[in-house]
Amino acid sequence: MATVTPDSPDTAHAPDEHASGGRHAHPSNWLYVKVAIYLALLTAFEVFTYFETVHGWGDTAIIVMLIIMMLLKFFLVVAFFMHLKFDHPIFWRLFVFGLILAMAVYMVMLTAFRIW
Amino acid sequence: MAETMTAEAPGHTPEHHDGEHHTSTGLSNEKLAMWVFLGSECLLFGGLISTYMFNKGRIGPNDVGPEDVFDIPFTSVSSFVLLMSSLTMVFAVSSIARGDLRGNRIWLATTAALGATFVAGQVYEFTAFYSEGLGFTTNLFGSAFYALTGFHGAHVTIGIIMLMSLLVMSMRGNLGPERAETVEIIGLYWHFVDIVWIVIFTIVYLFPQ
Amino acid sequence: MTITDRTITAPEETLALPAGPAIAHRPLGVFTRPQGSEGWRSWLFTVDHKRIGIMYGAAALFFFLVGGAEALFIRLQLATPNGSVIGAGTYNGVFTMHGVTMVFLVIMPMAAAFANYLLPLQVGARDVAFPRLNAFSFWCFLAGGMLLTSSILVGGWFQNAPDGGWFAYAPNTGLLFSPSKGIDFYAVGLQILGIASLVSAINLIVTVLNMRTPGMSFFRMPVLTWMLLITQFLLLFALPVITVALFLLMFDRLWDANFFNVEAGADPLLWQHLFWIFGHPEVYILILPAFGIVSEIIPTFSRKPLFGYHFMVASGIAIGFMGWGVWAHHMFTSGVGPLSVAAFSVSTMFIAVPTGVKILNWLATMYRGRLRFTTPMLYAVGVVSMFTIGGLSGVTHSIAPSDTQQTDTYYIVAHFHYVIFGGALLGLFGGFYYWWPKAFGYKLNEGWGKASFWVMLIGFNFTFGPMHILGLQGMSRRIATYRADEGFALWNMVATISSFVIALGVIMFFWNVYVSTRNWRRAGRPDVGPDPWDARGLEWMTASPVPEHNFDEDIEVDRLDHFWHRKYGKDENGRIVRAAPTSEIAHDGSNTNVHLPSPSYWPIVLGGGILLVGYGIIYNLWLAAAGLVFLVASIYGWILEPADDPDAGGHHDDHGDDHGDPDSNGGPSGNGELATADEPAETEEATVG
């Protein structure tokens, strides 16, 4: 990106070429199916931890594993189904800003309550 | 008297949109607005999830708690249904972008049906929980649980209404490939509702109690 | 900085689907669009951001009178020991409504007035991104304001007014301690106002990101635009938090939930945390627009560019960020624990830094400038000085042991009136004087303006200055009476007398509006010209009052303060000389070939629906259900509304041709804001979340 210098006037305005030429970028349905398979597998594994508590692992380890899998699923959907991987970075920034702010603020709140 | 003007405006007018977006970023206003809105929704669900996490354990020893009511196999299936509705939503978007209007209708209907299945599952779940003694007013866990999942259910319901509206538009010939972005934007909302459930399913249902 | 110039360029594989033209319709009856831009009806259905801005301002001034009258009641009650003007119960309602009104119905909508009017103009746009949603925001705000204010009257004078203070701490606001309908009005009213602000925030953010005129990169935007943009981001992220809190409170009150039921094990601190996570950014939502206004006024009347533009923007962004990390300083005495107190104490001290940067930059802008002390400039200087006092007393709160003494005393009342009245309100009034000629075509009278400024400033300082002393003497806020032997009588009397001096200043402002308008009309409505103050922003580059289409043509911006640099250049000695007369540069509004969005019935209809749902939730859920059905029907009416009025003669579609529009079934199209189905996502969403 950004072959235009930030100061040149047309930076601020409509670089139309990518908007009109955007259609080629649609990922194939097969990619979506693959993502869905990963999502299904992750879900299966998540549910598995509930029934077959992994031997010797405490609650903390399970929670960490679940959080990792949750984040994986979350970002698979966001990146592929919601196209953020292929889309304009400004969407990504706006959304992630809200997400990180929410996590930060509420984590601090819960920490202040000492619930961990 | 703007209404009577013939429009040969130099440059663009603000409300000007077609396939190409004459905006500063080159992106459509609607899509940008949806993403901004979703960023804001993170704070809404974050607050509800935090409220749940904070309150779920604040119940007496003999109160109805999470482990007394949760039916993990059932909820796993309905979570899976919602997850797969995201896949069909993606198909709906890519089919309309290809110009496959029939495919678009089929996938929109499928997505709405899967969403409705999920909501039906939630209604069943609520009834079952209620009969097991967990009402909205029973204890803090009940209030927090129903508030959080109820908010999510309301979001899914709104999503279903929007999908059905799209379907009706499509049937009446008002949803051609040139409006693919509308489907995409509704899709963004739908996926967001799905990722919220991914978080709720893990934190509310699967975390060791 | 979250957004830099680079964000607007895109990677090649950007995915963009066509939005398509609007749907063709065969409209009948209400599905046509209203016409005309004259008469009172045209105001009800307008989607013009400038008219919406003016309506925001007018509504805010009305509520300002309501909130001001409430303030005078408070002061009358407290004028003497053992006051008996109003009873303790009414007093609770009066001070709560005073706070809620001034915060949510005065300062915020006044800022929204400037945001709506000026933001599109300053970035060189013809309107906001979603004109109809913009109108909806206003009507939704008005619905919320009316609902909230009606609580004073329904069921008897202040019988059903909210009585829990503006922060409505639960469980004090539960049914047990607050059995009247007051808190229901508070919760529902704020919820509706939240929807209005959220929709407006999304709209304005998209406007700034997407509607800038060619060349208007982010760091060529005026500081006011920046401050308003940051404000909208704060609203965007802060409102959902209070939405959650208000829902929990409503569930408790309406359906007997347990969120704040201490018997069931609830922790009342949850409300305090949620409220102040919203509440502290809210403080910056109130003040940042005024900072932006001051940053416009001071350079104009110092005839110097704003000192340290980038620092000004960066400190605004820093305030926006840091505003999220200081909320628990409102809770130092609530028992949040020593670690939280220490952490939030430090972060609170830090937030004084970017604010100090702003103050110093304003001073540096004025330093060696050619100062003209017009009325707006007086207000701006008033903000700089009064806000500094309020900011300094704020720093004393950041020191937790000191705050422990000050909490819930009049010292706090003094502090936040110095920042909100002395900062935000004075700034907004300065903005009224400054942009009045832009909006209405004539200046307000300078003599009356200066007189009312000094009356207001003196009244203000003698009302709230003594409250510092009262607070340090130990007088509690929110107590309806005090005893004679407590030693509070003198300064309370001074404050009460001075509060009427403020009221006189406000009356002088309204008198000024009346006199100036009358004199202007009598003089045959002389044209004030596009640029009466010799100012810098793009809004001065078009006729006054601004024509409906804003600019005759798109302005190609080549630097910060583009308009100024078109007017002035430097000669060989480096002295600033006039390069071109304003009349040559400014647009005269003569281009009539601009396609504008048609007015619409639906924004006000939706606002009415929301009002119905609001009263329904408070009084009868069946009414709420009926209102909801009406609301959903209106949303479909909104979507199905034709893009333009097909009966409007001579109009032809200006967009379909140039792109080989596939949707060529003859209907009017090309009004992209309208009729896309994502809009119910916003509005419907808002009714739930």
PDB file of N, CA, C and O in Angstrom, chain B residues 5-7 9 13-15 18 23-25 27 29-30 37 40 43 58 137 139-140 143 151 155 165 174 178-179 181 184-185 189, chain C residues 17-21 23 126-127 210-212 236-237 240 247 255-256 258-259 265 592-595 636 650 659 670 672 675 678 685:
ATOM      1  N   MET B   5     -34.026  20.696  -9.464  1.00  0.00           N
ATOM      2  CA  MET B   5     -32.808  20.924 -10.222  1.00  0.00           C
ATOM      3  C   MET B   5     -32.489  19.728 -11.092  1.00  0.00           C
ATOM      4  O   MET B   5     -32.606  18.596 -10.678  1.00  0.00           O
ATOM      5  N   THR B   6     -32.056  20.034 -12.270  1.00  0.00           N
ATOM      6  CA  THR B   6     -31.431  18.952 -13.002  1.00  0.00           C
ATOM      7  C   THR B   6     -30.031  18.838 -12.436  1.00  0.00           C
ATOM      8  O   THR B   6     -29.421  19.824 -12.057  1.00  0.00           O
ATOM      9  N   ALA B   7     -29.587  17.668 -12.394  1.00  0.00           N
ATOM     10  CA  ALA B   7     -28.379  17.462 -11.632  1.00  0.00           C
ATOM     11  C   ALA B   7     -27.176  17.264 -12.535  1.00  0.00           C
ATOM     12  O   ALA B   7     -26.942  16.195 -13.054  1.00  0.00           O
ATOM     13  N   ALA B   9     -24.222  18.209 -11.227  1.00  0.00           N
ATOM     14  CA  ALA B   9     -23.367  18.734 -10.175  1.00  0.00           C
ATOM     15  C   ALA B   9     -21.909  18.518 -10.543  1.00  0.00           C
ATOM     16  O   ALA B   9     -21.527  17.455 -10.978  1.00  0.00           O
ATOM     17  N   THR B  13     -21.967  14.429  -5.216  1.00  0.00           N
ATOM     18  CA  THR B  13     -22.838  14.819  -4.130  1.00  0.00           C
ATOM     19  C   THR B  13     -22.678  13.794  -3.032  1.00  0.00           C
ATOM     20  O   THR B  13     -22.316  12.655  -3.299  1.00  0.00           O
ATOM     21  N   PRO B  14     -22.942  14.204  -1.821  1.00  0.00           N
ATOM     22  CA  PRO B  14     -22.627  13.312  -0.706  1.00  0.00           C
ATOM     23  C   PRO B  14     -23.358  11.982  -0.792  1.00  0.00           C
ATOM     24  O   PRO B  14     -22.840  10.960  -0.360  1.00  0.00           O
ATOM     25  N   GLU B  15     -24.556  12.005  -1.312  1.00  0.00           N
ATOM     26  CA  GLU B  15     -25.367  10.799  -1.240  1.00  0.00           C
ATOM     27  C   GLU B  15     -25.155   9.920  -2.459  1.00  0.00           C
ATOM     28  O   GLU B  15     -25.938   9.049  -2.751  1.00  0.00           O
ATOM     29  N   ASP B  18     -22.811   4.197  -6.114  1.00  0.00           N
ATOM     30  CA  ASP B  18     -23.110   3.135  -7.056  1.00  0.00           C
ATOM     31  C   ASP B  18     -22.072   2.086  -6.787  1.00  0.00           C
ATOM     32  O   ASP B  18     -21.520   2.006  -5.721  1.00  0.00           O
ATOM     33  N   THR B  23     -15.920   8.338  -2.438  1.00  0.00           N
ATOM     34  CA  THR B  23     -15.716   8.820  -1.089  1.00  0.00           C
ATOM     35  C   THR B  23     -14.222   8.969  -0.848  1.00  0.00           C
ATOM     36  O   THR B  23     -13.411   8.488  -1.633  1.00  0.00           O
ATOM     37  N   SER B  24     -13.885   9.626   0.264  1.00  0.00           N
ATOM     38  CA  SER B  24     -12.475   9.899   0.519  1.00  0.00           C
ATOM     39  C   SER B  24     -11.660   8.625   0.606  1.00  0.00           C
ATOM     40  O   SER B  24     -10.514   8.577   0.204  1.00  0.00           O
ATOM     41  N   THR B  25     -12.251   7.594   1.187  1.00  0.00           N
ATOM     42  CA  THR B  25     -11.503   6.360   1.341  1.00  0.00           C
ATOM     43  C   THR B  25     -11.746   5.407   0.184  1.00  0.00           C
ATOM     44  O   THR B  25     -11.094   4.370   0.099  1.00  0.00           O
ATOM     45  N   LEU B  27     -14.369   3.752   0.043  1.00  0.00           N
ATOM     46  CA  LEU B  27     -15.220   2.708   0.615  1.00  0.00           C
ATOM     47  C   LEU B  27     -16.635   3.239   0.730  1.00  0.00           C
ATOM     48  O   LEU B  27     -16.846   4.446   0.815  1.00  0.00           O
ATOM     49  N   ASN B  29     -20.116   4.274   2.354  1.00  0.00           N
ATOM     50  CA  ASN B  29     -20.510   4.792   3.657  1.00  0.00           C
ATOM     51  C   ASN B  29     -21.195   3.728   4.494  1.00  0.00           C
ATOM     52  O   ASN B  29     -20.982   3.630   5.701  1.00  0.00           O
ATOM     53  N   GLU B  30     -22.043   2.935   3.833  1.00  0.00           N
ATOM     54  CA  GLU B  30     -22.854   1.975   4.572  1.00  0.00           C
ATOM     55  C   GLU B  30     -21.977   0.922   5.246  1.00  0.00           C
ATOM     56  O   GLU B  30     -22.168   0.579   6.408  1.00  0.00           O
ATOM     57  N   PHE B  37     -20.325   0.606  13.768  1.00  0.00           N
ATOM     58  CA  PHE B  37     -21.368   0.150  14.680  1.00  0.00           C
ATOM     59  C   PHE B  37     -20.943  -1.136  15.397  1.00  0.00           C
ATOM     60  O   PHE B  37     -21.145  -1.294  16.606  1.00  0.00           O
ATOM     61  N   SER B  40     -18.705  -0.547  18.196  1.00  0.00           N
ATOM     62  CA  SER B  40     -19.444  -0.096  19.361  1.00  0.00           C
ATOM     63  C   SER B  40     -20.138  -1.267  20.069  1.00  0.00           C
ATOM     64  O   SER B  40     -20.199  -1.308  21.299  1.00  0.00           O
ATOM     65  N   LEU B  43     -18.432  -3.140  22.926  1.00  0.00           N
ATOM     66  CA  LEU B  43     -18.528  -2.626  24.284  1.00  0.00           C
ATOM     67  C   LEU B  43     -19.839  -3.061  24.935  1.00  0.00           C
ATOM     68  O   LEU B  43     -19.898  -3.283  26.139  1.00  0.00           O
ATOM     69  N   ARG B  58     -22.148 -15.457  42.396  1.00  0.00           N
ATOM     70  CA  ARG B  58     -22.662 -14.788  43.590  1.00  0.00           C
ATOM     71  C   ARG B  58     -24.029 -15.363  43.968  1.00  0.00           C
ATOM     72  O   ARG B  58     -25.034 -14.651  44.008  1.00  0.00           O
ATOM     73  N   THR B 137     -35.705 -14.058  37.936  1.00  0.00           N
ATOM     74  CA  THR B 137     -35.584 -13.397  39.236  1.00  0.00           C
ATOM     75  C   THR B 137     -35.060 -14.328  40.326  1.00  0.00           C
ATOM     76  O   THR B 137     -34.929 -13.909  41.469  1.00  0.00           O
ATOM     77  N   ASN B 139     -32.097 -15.825  41.049  1.00  0.00           N
ATOM     78  CA  ASN B 139     -30.877 -15.378  41.725  1.00  0.00           C
ATOM     79  C   ASN B 139     -30.037 -14.587  40.735  1.00  0.00           C
ATOM     80  O   ASN B 139     -30.451 -14.347  39.594  1.00  0.00           O
ATOM     81  N   LEU B 140     -28.854 -14.166  41.162  1.00  0.00           N
ATOM     82  CA  LEU B 140     -28.024 -13.335  40.304  1.00  0.00           C
ATOM     83  C   LEU B 140     -27.585 -14.085  39.053  1.00  0.00           C
ATOM     84  O   LEU B 140     -27.486 -13.509  37.971  1.00  0.00           O
ATOM     85  N   SER B 143     -30.519 -13.941  36.597  1.00  0.00           N
ATOM     86  CA  SER B 143     -30.678 -12.622  35.976  1.00  0.00           C
ATOM     87  C   SER B 143     -29.595 -12.391  34.935  1.00  0.00           C
ATOM     88  O   SER B 143     -29.870 -11.969  33.812  1.00  0.00           O
ATOM     89  N   PHE B 151     -30.145 -10.945  25.260  1.00  0.00           N
ATOM     90  CA  PHE B 151     -29.667  -9.892  24.362  1.00  0.00           C
ATOM     91  C   PHE B 151     -29.136 -10.481  23.075  1.00  0.00           C
ATOM     92  O   PHE B 151     -29.408  -9.977  21.980  1.00  0.00           O
ATOM     93  N   HIS B 155     -30.563 -10.092  19.190  1.00  0.00           N
ATOM     94  CA  HIS B 155     -29.738  -9.727  18.027  1.00  0.00           C
ATOM     95  C   HIS B 155     -29.931 -10.727  16.891  1.00  0.00           C
ATOM     96  O   HIS B 155     -30.019 -10.341  15.726  1.00  0.00           O
ATOM     97  N   SER B 165     -36.178  -9.957   5.096  1.00  0.00           N
ATOM     98  CA  SER B 165     -36.467  -8.784   4.269  1.00  0.00           C
ATOM     99  C   SER B 165     -35.671  -8.834   2.975  1.00  0.00           C
ATOM    100  O   SER B 165     -36.193  -8.513   1.900  1.00  0.00           O
ATOM    101  N   ASN B 174     -35.848  -6.962  -6.522  1.00  0.00           N
ATOM    102  CA  ASN B 174     -35.176  -5.725  -6.137  1.00  0.00           C
ATOM    103  C   ASN B 174     -33.780  -5.944  -5.589  1.00  0.00           C
ATOM    104  O   ASN B 174     -33.174  -5.034  -5.046  1.00  0.00           O
ATOM    105  N   GLU B 178     -26.065  -5.768  -8.395  1.00  0.00           N
ATOM    106  CA  GLU B 178     -25.568  -4.416  -8.141  1.00  0.00           C
ATOM    107  C   GLU B 178     -25.787  -4.011  -6.686  1.00  0.00           C
ATOM    108  O   GLU B 178     -25.221  -3.023  -6.229  1.00  0.00           O
ATOM    109  N   ARG B 179     -26.605  -4.766  -5.985  1.00  0.00           N
ATOM    110  CA  ARG B 179     -26.807  -4.456  -4.575  1.00  0.00           C
ATOM    111  C   ARG B 179     -26.166  -5.492  -3.671  1.00  0.00           C
ATOM    112  O   ARG B 179     -26.568  -5.675  -2.515  1.00  0.00           O
ATOM    113  N   GLU B 181     -23.626  -5.428  -2.081  1.00  0.00           N
ATOM    114  CA  GLU B 181     -23.044  -4.922  -0.846  1.00  0.00           C
ATOM    115  C   GLU B 181     -24.046  -4.914   0.298  1.00  0.00           C
ATOM    116  O   GLU B 181     -23.672  -5.088   1.460  1.00  0.00           O
ATOM    117  N   GLU B 184     -23.834  -8.121   1.795  1.00  0.00           N
ATOM    118  CA  GLU B 184     -22.578  -8.248   2.526  1.00  0.00           C
ATOM    119  C   GLU B 184     -22.669  -7.568   3.886  1.00  0.00           C
ATOM    120  O   GLU B 184     -22.186  -8.091   4.900  1.00  0.00           O
ATOM    121  N   ILE B 185     -23.315  -6.399   3.910  1.00  0.00           N
ATOM    122  CA  ILE B 185     -23.382  -5.649   5.169  1.00  0.00           C
ATOM    123  C   ILE B 185     -24.252  -6.384   6.184  1.00  0.00           C
ATOM    124  O   ILE B 185     -23.905  -6.498   7.359  1.00  0.00           O
ATOM    125  N   TYR B 189     -23.176  -8.116   9.988  1.00  0.00           N
ATOM    126  CA  TYR B 189     -23.942  -8.136  11.236  1.00  0.00           C
ATOM    127  C   TYR B 189     -24.155  -9.570  11.699  1.00  0.00           C
ATOM    128  O   TYR B 189     -23.964  -9.904  12.874  1.00  0.00           O
TER     129      TYR B 189
ATOM    130  N   LEU C  17     -17.904  -4.597  -2.836  1.00  0.00           N
ATOM    131  CA  LEU C  17     -19.068  -5.028  -3.590  1.00  0.00           C
ATOM    132  C   LEU C  17     -19.872  -3.795  -3.960  1.00  0.00           C
ATOM    133  O   LEU C  17     -19.895  -2.819  -3.230  1.00  0.00           O
ATOM    134  N   PRO C  18     -20.525  -3.840  -5.056  1.00  0.00           N
ATOM    135  CA  PRO C  18     -21.299  -2.670  -5.454  1.00  0.00           C
ATOM    136  C   PRO C  18     -22.497  -2.460  -4.547  1.00  0.00           C
ATOM    137  O   PRO C  18     -23.180  -3.406  -4.163  1.00  0.00           O
ATOM    138  N   ALA C  19     -22.705  -1.220  -4.156  1.00  0.00           N
ATOM    139  CA  ALA C  19     -23.851  -0.919  -3.304  1.00  0.00           C
ATOM    140  C   ALA C  19     -25.125  -0.849  -4.119  1.00  0.00           C
ATOM    141  O   ALA C  19     -26.208  -1.133  -3.631  1.00  0.00           O
ATOM    142  N   GLY C  20     -24.980  -0.470  -5.366  1.00  0.00           N
ATOM    143  CA  GLY C  20     -26.138  -0.456  -6.245  1.00  0.00           C
ATOM    144  C   GLY C  20     -27.007   0.753  -6.045  1.00  0.00           C
ATOM    145  O   GLY C  20     -26.947   1.411  -5.020  1.00  0.00           O
ATOM    146  N   PRO C  21     -27.789   1.049  -7.008  1.00  0.00           N
ATOM    147  CA  PRO C  21     -28.713   2.172  -6.894  1.00  0.00           C
ATOM    148  C   PRO C  21     -29.905   1.780  -6.035  1.00  0.00           C
ATOM    149  O   PRO C  21     -30.085   0.615  -5.695  1.00  0.00           O
ATOM    150  N   ILE C  23     -33.799   1.155  -4.939  1.00  0.00           N
ATOM    151  CA  ILE C  23     -34.842   0.372  -5.569  1.00  0.00           C
ATOM    152  C   ILE C  23     -35.865   1.312  -6.217  1.00  0.00           C
ATOM    153  O   ILE C  23     -36.152   2.379  -5.698  1.00  0.00           O
ATOM    154  N   ARG C 126     -21.003  18.211   1.213  1.00  0.00           N
ATOM    155  CA  ARG C 126     -22.312  18.817   0.947  1.00  0.00           C
ATOM    156  C   ARG C 126     -23.329  18.446   2.013  1.00  0.00           C
ATOM    157  O   ARG C 126     -24.333  19.124   2.190  1.00  0.00           O
ATOM    158  N   ASP C 127     -23.112  17.335   2.662  1.00  0.00           N
ATOM    159  CA  ASP C 127     -23.995  16.947   3.760  1.00  0.00           C
ATOM    160  C   ASP C 127     -23.267  15.858   4.533  1.00  0.00           C
ATOM    161  O   ASP C 127     -22.143  15.512   4.195  1.00  0.00           O
ATOM    162  N   ASN C 210     -15.162   9.687   5.286  1.00  0.00           N
ATOM    163  CA  ASN C 210     -15.506   9.381   3.898  1.00  0.00           C
ATOM    164  C   ASN C 210     -15.904  10.564   3.038  1.00  0.00           C
ATOM    165  O   ASN C 210     -15.937  10.432   1.824  1.00  0.00           O
ATOM    166  N   MET C 211     -16.264  11.671   3.636  1.00  0.00           N
ATOM    167  CA  MET C 211     -16.874  12.736   2.838  1.00  0.00           C
ATOM    168  C   MET C 211     -15.960  13.944   2.675  1.00  0.00           C
ATOM    169  O   MET C 211     -16.421  15.018   2.298  1.00  0.00           O
ATOM    170  N   ARG C 212     -14.697  13.802   2.966  1.00  0.00           N
ATOM    171  CA  ARG C 212     -13.803  14.959   2.882  1.00  0.00           C
ATOM    172  C   ARG C 212     -13.611  15.382   1.430  1.00  0.00           C
ATOM    173  O   ARG C 212     -13.566  14.543   0.526  1.00  0.00           O
ATOM    174  N   LEU C 236     -19.293   6.810  20.663  1.00  0.00           N
ATOM    175  CA  LEU C 236     -19.491   5.502  20.049  1.00  0.00           C
ATOM    176  C   LEU C 236     -19.152   4.380  21.026  1.00  0.00           C
ATOM    177  O   LEU C 236     -19.865   3.388  21.121  1.00  0.00           O
ATOM    178  N   PHE C 237     -18.061   4.558  21.745  1.00  0.00           N
ATOM    179  CA  PHE C 237     -17.610   3.469  22.608  1.00  0.00           C
ATOM    180  C   PHE C 237     -18.127   3.600  24.038  1.00  0.00           C
ATOM    181  O   PHE C 237     -18.166   2.611  24.764  1.00  0.00           O
ATOM    182  N   PRO C 240     -22.513   2.407  24.697  1.00  0.00           N
ATOM    183  CA  PRO C 240     -22.964   1.043  24.971  1.00  0.00           C
ATOM    184  C   PRO C 240     -22.768   0.639  26.426  1.00  0.00           C
ATOM    185  O   PRO C 240     -23.528  -0.174  26.949  1.00  0.00           O
ATOM    186  N   PHE C 247     -29.919  -0.880  31.185  1.00  0.00           N
ATOM    187  CA  PHE C 247     -30.749  -2.070  31.013  1.00  0.00           C
ATOM    188  C   PHE C 247     -30.811  -2.874  32.310  1.00  0.00           C
ATOM    189  O   PHE C 247     -31.886  -3.327  32.714  1.00  0.00           O
ATOM    190  N   TRP C 255     -38.742  -5.866  36.123  1.00  0.00           N
ATOM    191  CA  TRP C 255     -38.992  -7.299  36.168  1.00  0.00           C
ATOM    192  C   TRP C 255     -38.324  -7.974  37.354  1.00  0.00           C
ATOM    193  O   TRP C 255     -38.111  -9.168  37.351  1.00  0.00           O
ATOM    194  N   ASP C 256     -37.921  -7.153  38.331  1.00  0.00           N
ATOM    195  CA  ASP C 256     -37.505  -7.750  39.582  1.00  0.00           C
ATOM    196  C   ASP C 256     -36.229  -8.590  39.434  1.00  0.00           C
ATOM    197  O   ASP C 256     -36.070  -9.612  40.098  1.00  0.00           O
ATOM    198  N   ASN C 258     -32.057  -9.226  39.731  1.00  0.00           N
ATOM    199  CA  ASN C 258     -31.277  -9.140  40.965  1.00  0.00           C
ATOM    200  C   ASN C 258     -29.966  -8.386  40.840  1.00  0.00           C
ATOM    201  O   ASN C 258     -29.139  -8.458  41.733  1.00  0.00           O
ATOM    202  N   PHE C 259     -29.753  -7.681  39.724  1.00  0.00           N
ATOM    203  CA  PHE C 259     -28.414  -7.150  39.478  1.00  0.00           C
ATOM    204  C   PHE C 259     -27.916  -6.254  40.602  1.00  0.00           C
ATOM    205  O   PHE C 259     -26.735  -6.229  40.906  1.00  0.00           O
ATOM    206  N   GLY C 265     -27.119 -10.953  47.014  1.00  0.00           N
ATOM    207  CA  GLY C 265     -25.678 -11.093  46.860  1.00  0.00           C
ATOM    208  C   GLY C 265     -25.050 -10.142  45.861  1.00  0.00           C
ATOM    209  O   GLY C 265     -23.872 -10.272  45.531  1.00  0.00           O
ATOM    210  N   THR C 592     -26.861  26.320  -8.840  1.00  0.00           N
ATOM    211  CA  THR C 592     -28.107  25.671  -8.451  1.00  0.00           C
ATOM    212  C   THR C 592     -28.204  24.268  -9.021  1.00  0.00           C
ATOM    213  O   THR C 592     -29.225  23.612  -8.898  1.00  0.00           O
ATOM    214  N   ASN C 593     -27.153  23.795  -9.633  1.00  0.00           N
ATOM    215  CA  ASN C 593     -27.211  22.479 -10.266  1.00  0.00           C
ATOM    216  C   ASN C 593     -26.699  21.383  -9.352  1.00  0.00           C
ATOM    217  O   ASN C 593     -25.946  20.529  -9.778  1.00  0.00           O
ATOM    218  N   VAL C 594     -27.050  21.458  -8.106  1.00  0.00           N
ATOM    219  CA  VAL C 594     -26.554  20.444  -7.185  1.00  0.00           C
ATOM    220  C   VAL C 594     -27.693  19.548  -6.759  1.00  0.00           C
ATOM    221  O   VAL C 594     -28.751  20.018  -6.357  1.00  0.00           O
ATOM    222  N   HIS C 595     -27.450  18.273  -6.873  1.00  0.00           N
ATOM    223  CA  HIS C 595     -28.466  17.304  -6.500  1.00  0.00           C
ATOM    224  C   HIS C 595     -28.402  17.065  -5.000  1.00  0.00           C
ATOM    225  O   HIS C 595     -27.379  16.678  -4.467  1.00  0.00           O
ATOM    226  N   TYR C 636     -39.757   0.042   7.913  1.00  0.00           N
ATOM    227  CA  TYR C 636     -40.011  -0.432   6.554  1.00  0.00           C
ATOM    228  C   TYR C 636     -40.454   0.709   5.657  1.00  0.00           C
ATOM    229  O   TYR C 636     -40.077   0.775   4.482  1.00  0.00           O
ATOM    230  N   GLY C 650     -38.620  18.120 -13.774  1.00  0.00           N
ATOM    231  CA  GLY C 650     -37.323  18.457 -14.330  1.00  0.00           C
ATOM    232  C   GLY C 650     -36.173  17.679 -13.748  1.00  0.00           C
ATOM    233  O   GLY C 650     -35.052  17.802 -14.198  1.00  0.00           O
ATOM    234  N   HIS C 659     -22.637   5.234 -15.163  1.00  0.00           N
ATOM    235  CA  HIS C 659     -22.073   3.933 -14.836  1.00  0.00           C
ATOM    236  C   HIS C 659     -22.791   2.790 -15.533  1.00  0.00           C
ATOM    237  O   HIS C 659     -22.596   1.642 -15.172  1.00  0.00           O
ATOM    238  N   GLY C 670     -29.990   6.372  -7.316  1.00  0.00           N
ATOM    239  CA  GLY C 670     -28.769   7.101  -7.054  1.00  0.00           C
ATOM    240  C   GLY C 670     -28.743   7.762  -5.697  1.00  0.00           C
ATOM    241  O   GLY C 670     -27.814   8.461  -5.376  1.00  0.00           O
ATOM    242  N   GLY C 672     -27.894   6.888  -2.580  1.00  0.00           N
ATOM    243  CA  GLY C 672     -27.314   5.703  -1.967  1.00  0.00           C
ATOM    244  C   GLY C 672     -27.496   5.620  -0.473  1.00  0.00           C
ATOM    245  O   GLY C 672     -27.512   4.552   0.085  1.00  0.00           O
ATOM    246  N   ALA C 675     -32.515   3.647   1.445  1.00  0.00           N
ATOM    247  CA  ALA C 675     -33.042   2.421   0.911  1.00  0.00           C
ATOM    248  C   ALA C 675     -32.058   1.271   0.895  1.00  0.00           C
ATOM    249  O   ALA C 675     -32.311   0.276   0.284  1.00  0.00           O
ATOM    250  N   ASP C 678     -29.181  -1.928   5.205  1.00  0.00           N
ATOM    251  CA  ASP C 678     -28.407  -1.979   6.447  1.00  0.00           C
ATOM    252  C   ASP C 678     -28.911  -0.952   7.432  1.00  0.00           C
ATOM    253  O   ASP C 678     -28.564  -0.977   8.578  1.00  0.00           O
ATOM    254  N   GLU C 685     -31.513  -2.082  15.609  1.00  0.00           N
ATOM    255  CA  GLU C 685     -30.528  -2.433  16.597  1.00  0.00           C
ATOM    256  C   GLU C 685     -30.651  -1.527  17.790  1.00  0.00           C
ATOM    257  O   GLU C 685     -30.684  -1.948  18.920  1.00  0.00           O
TER     258      GLU C 685
END
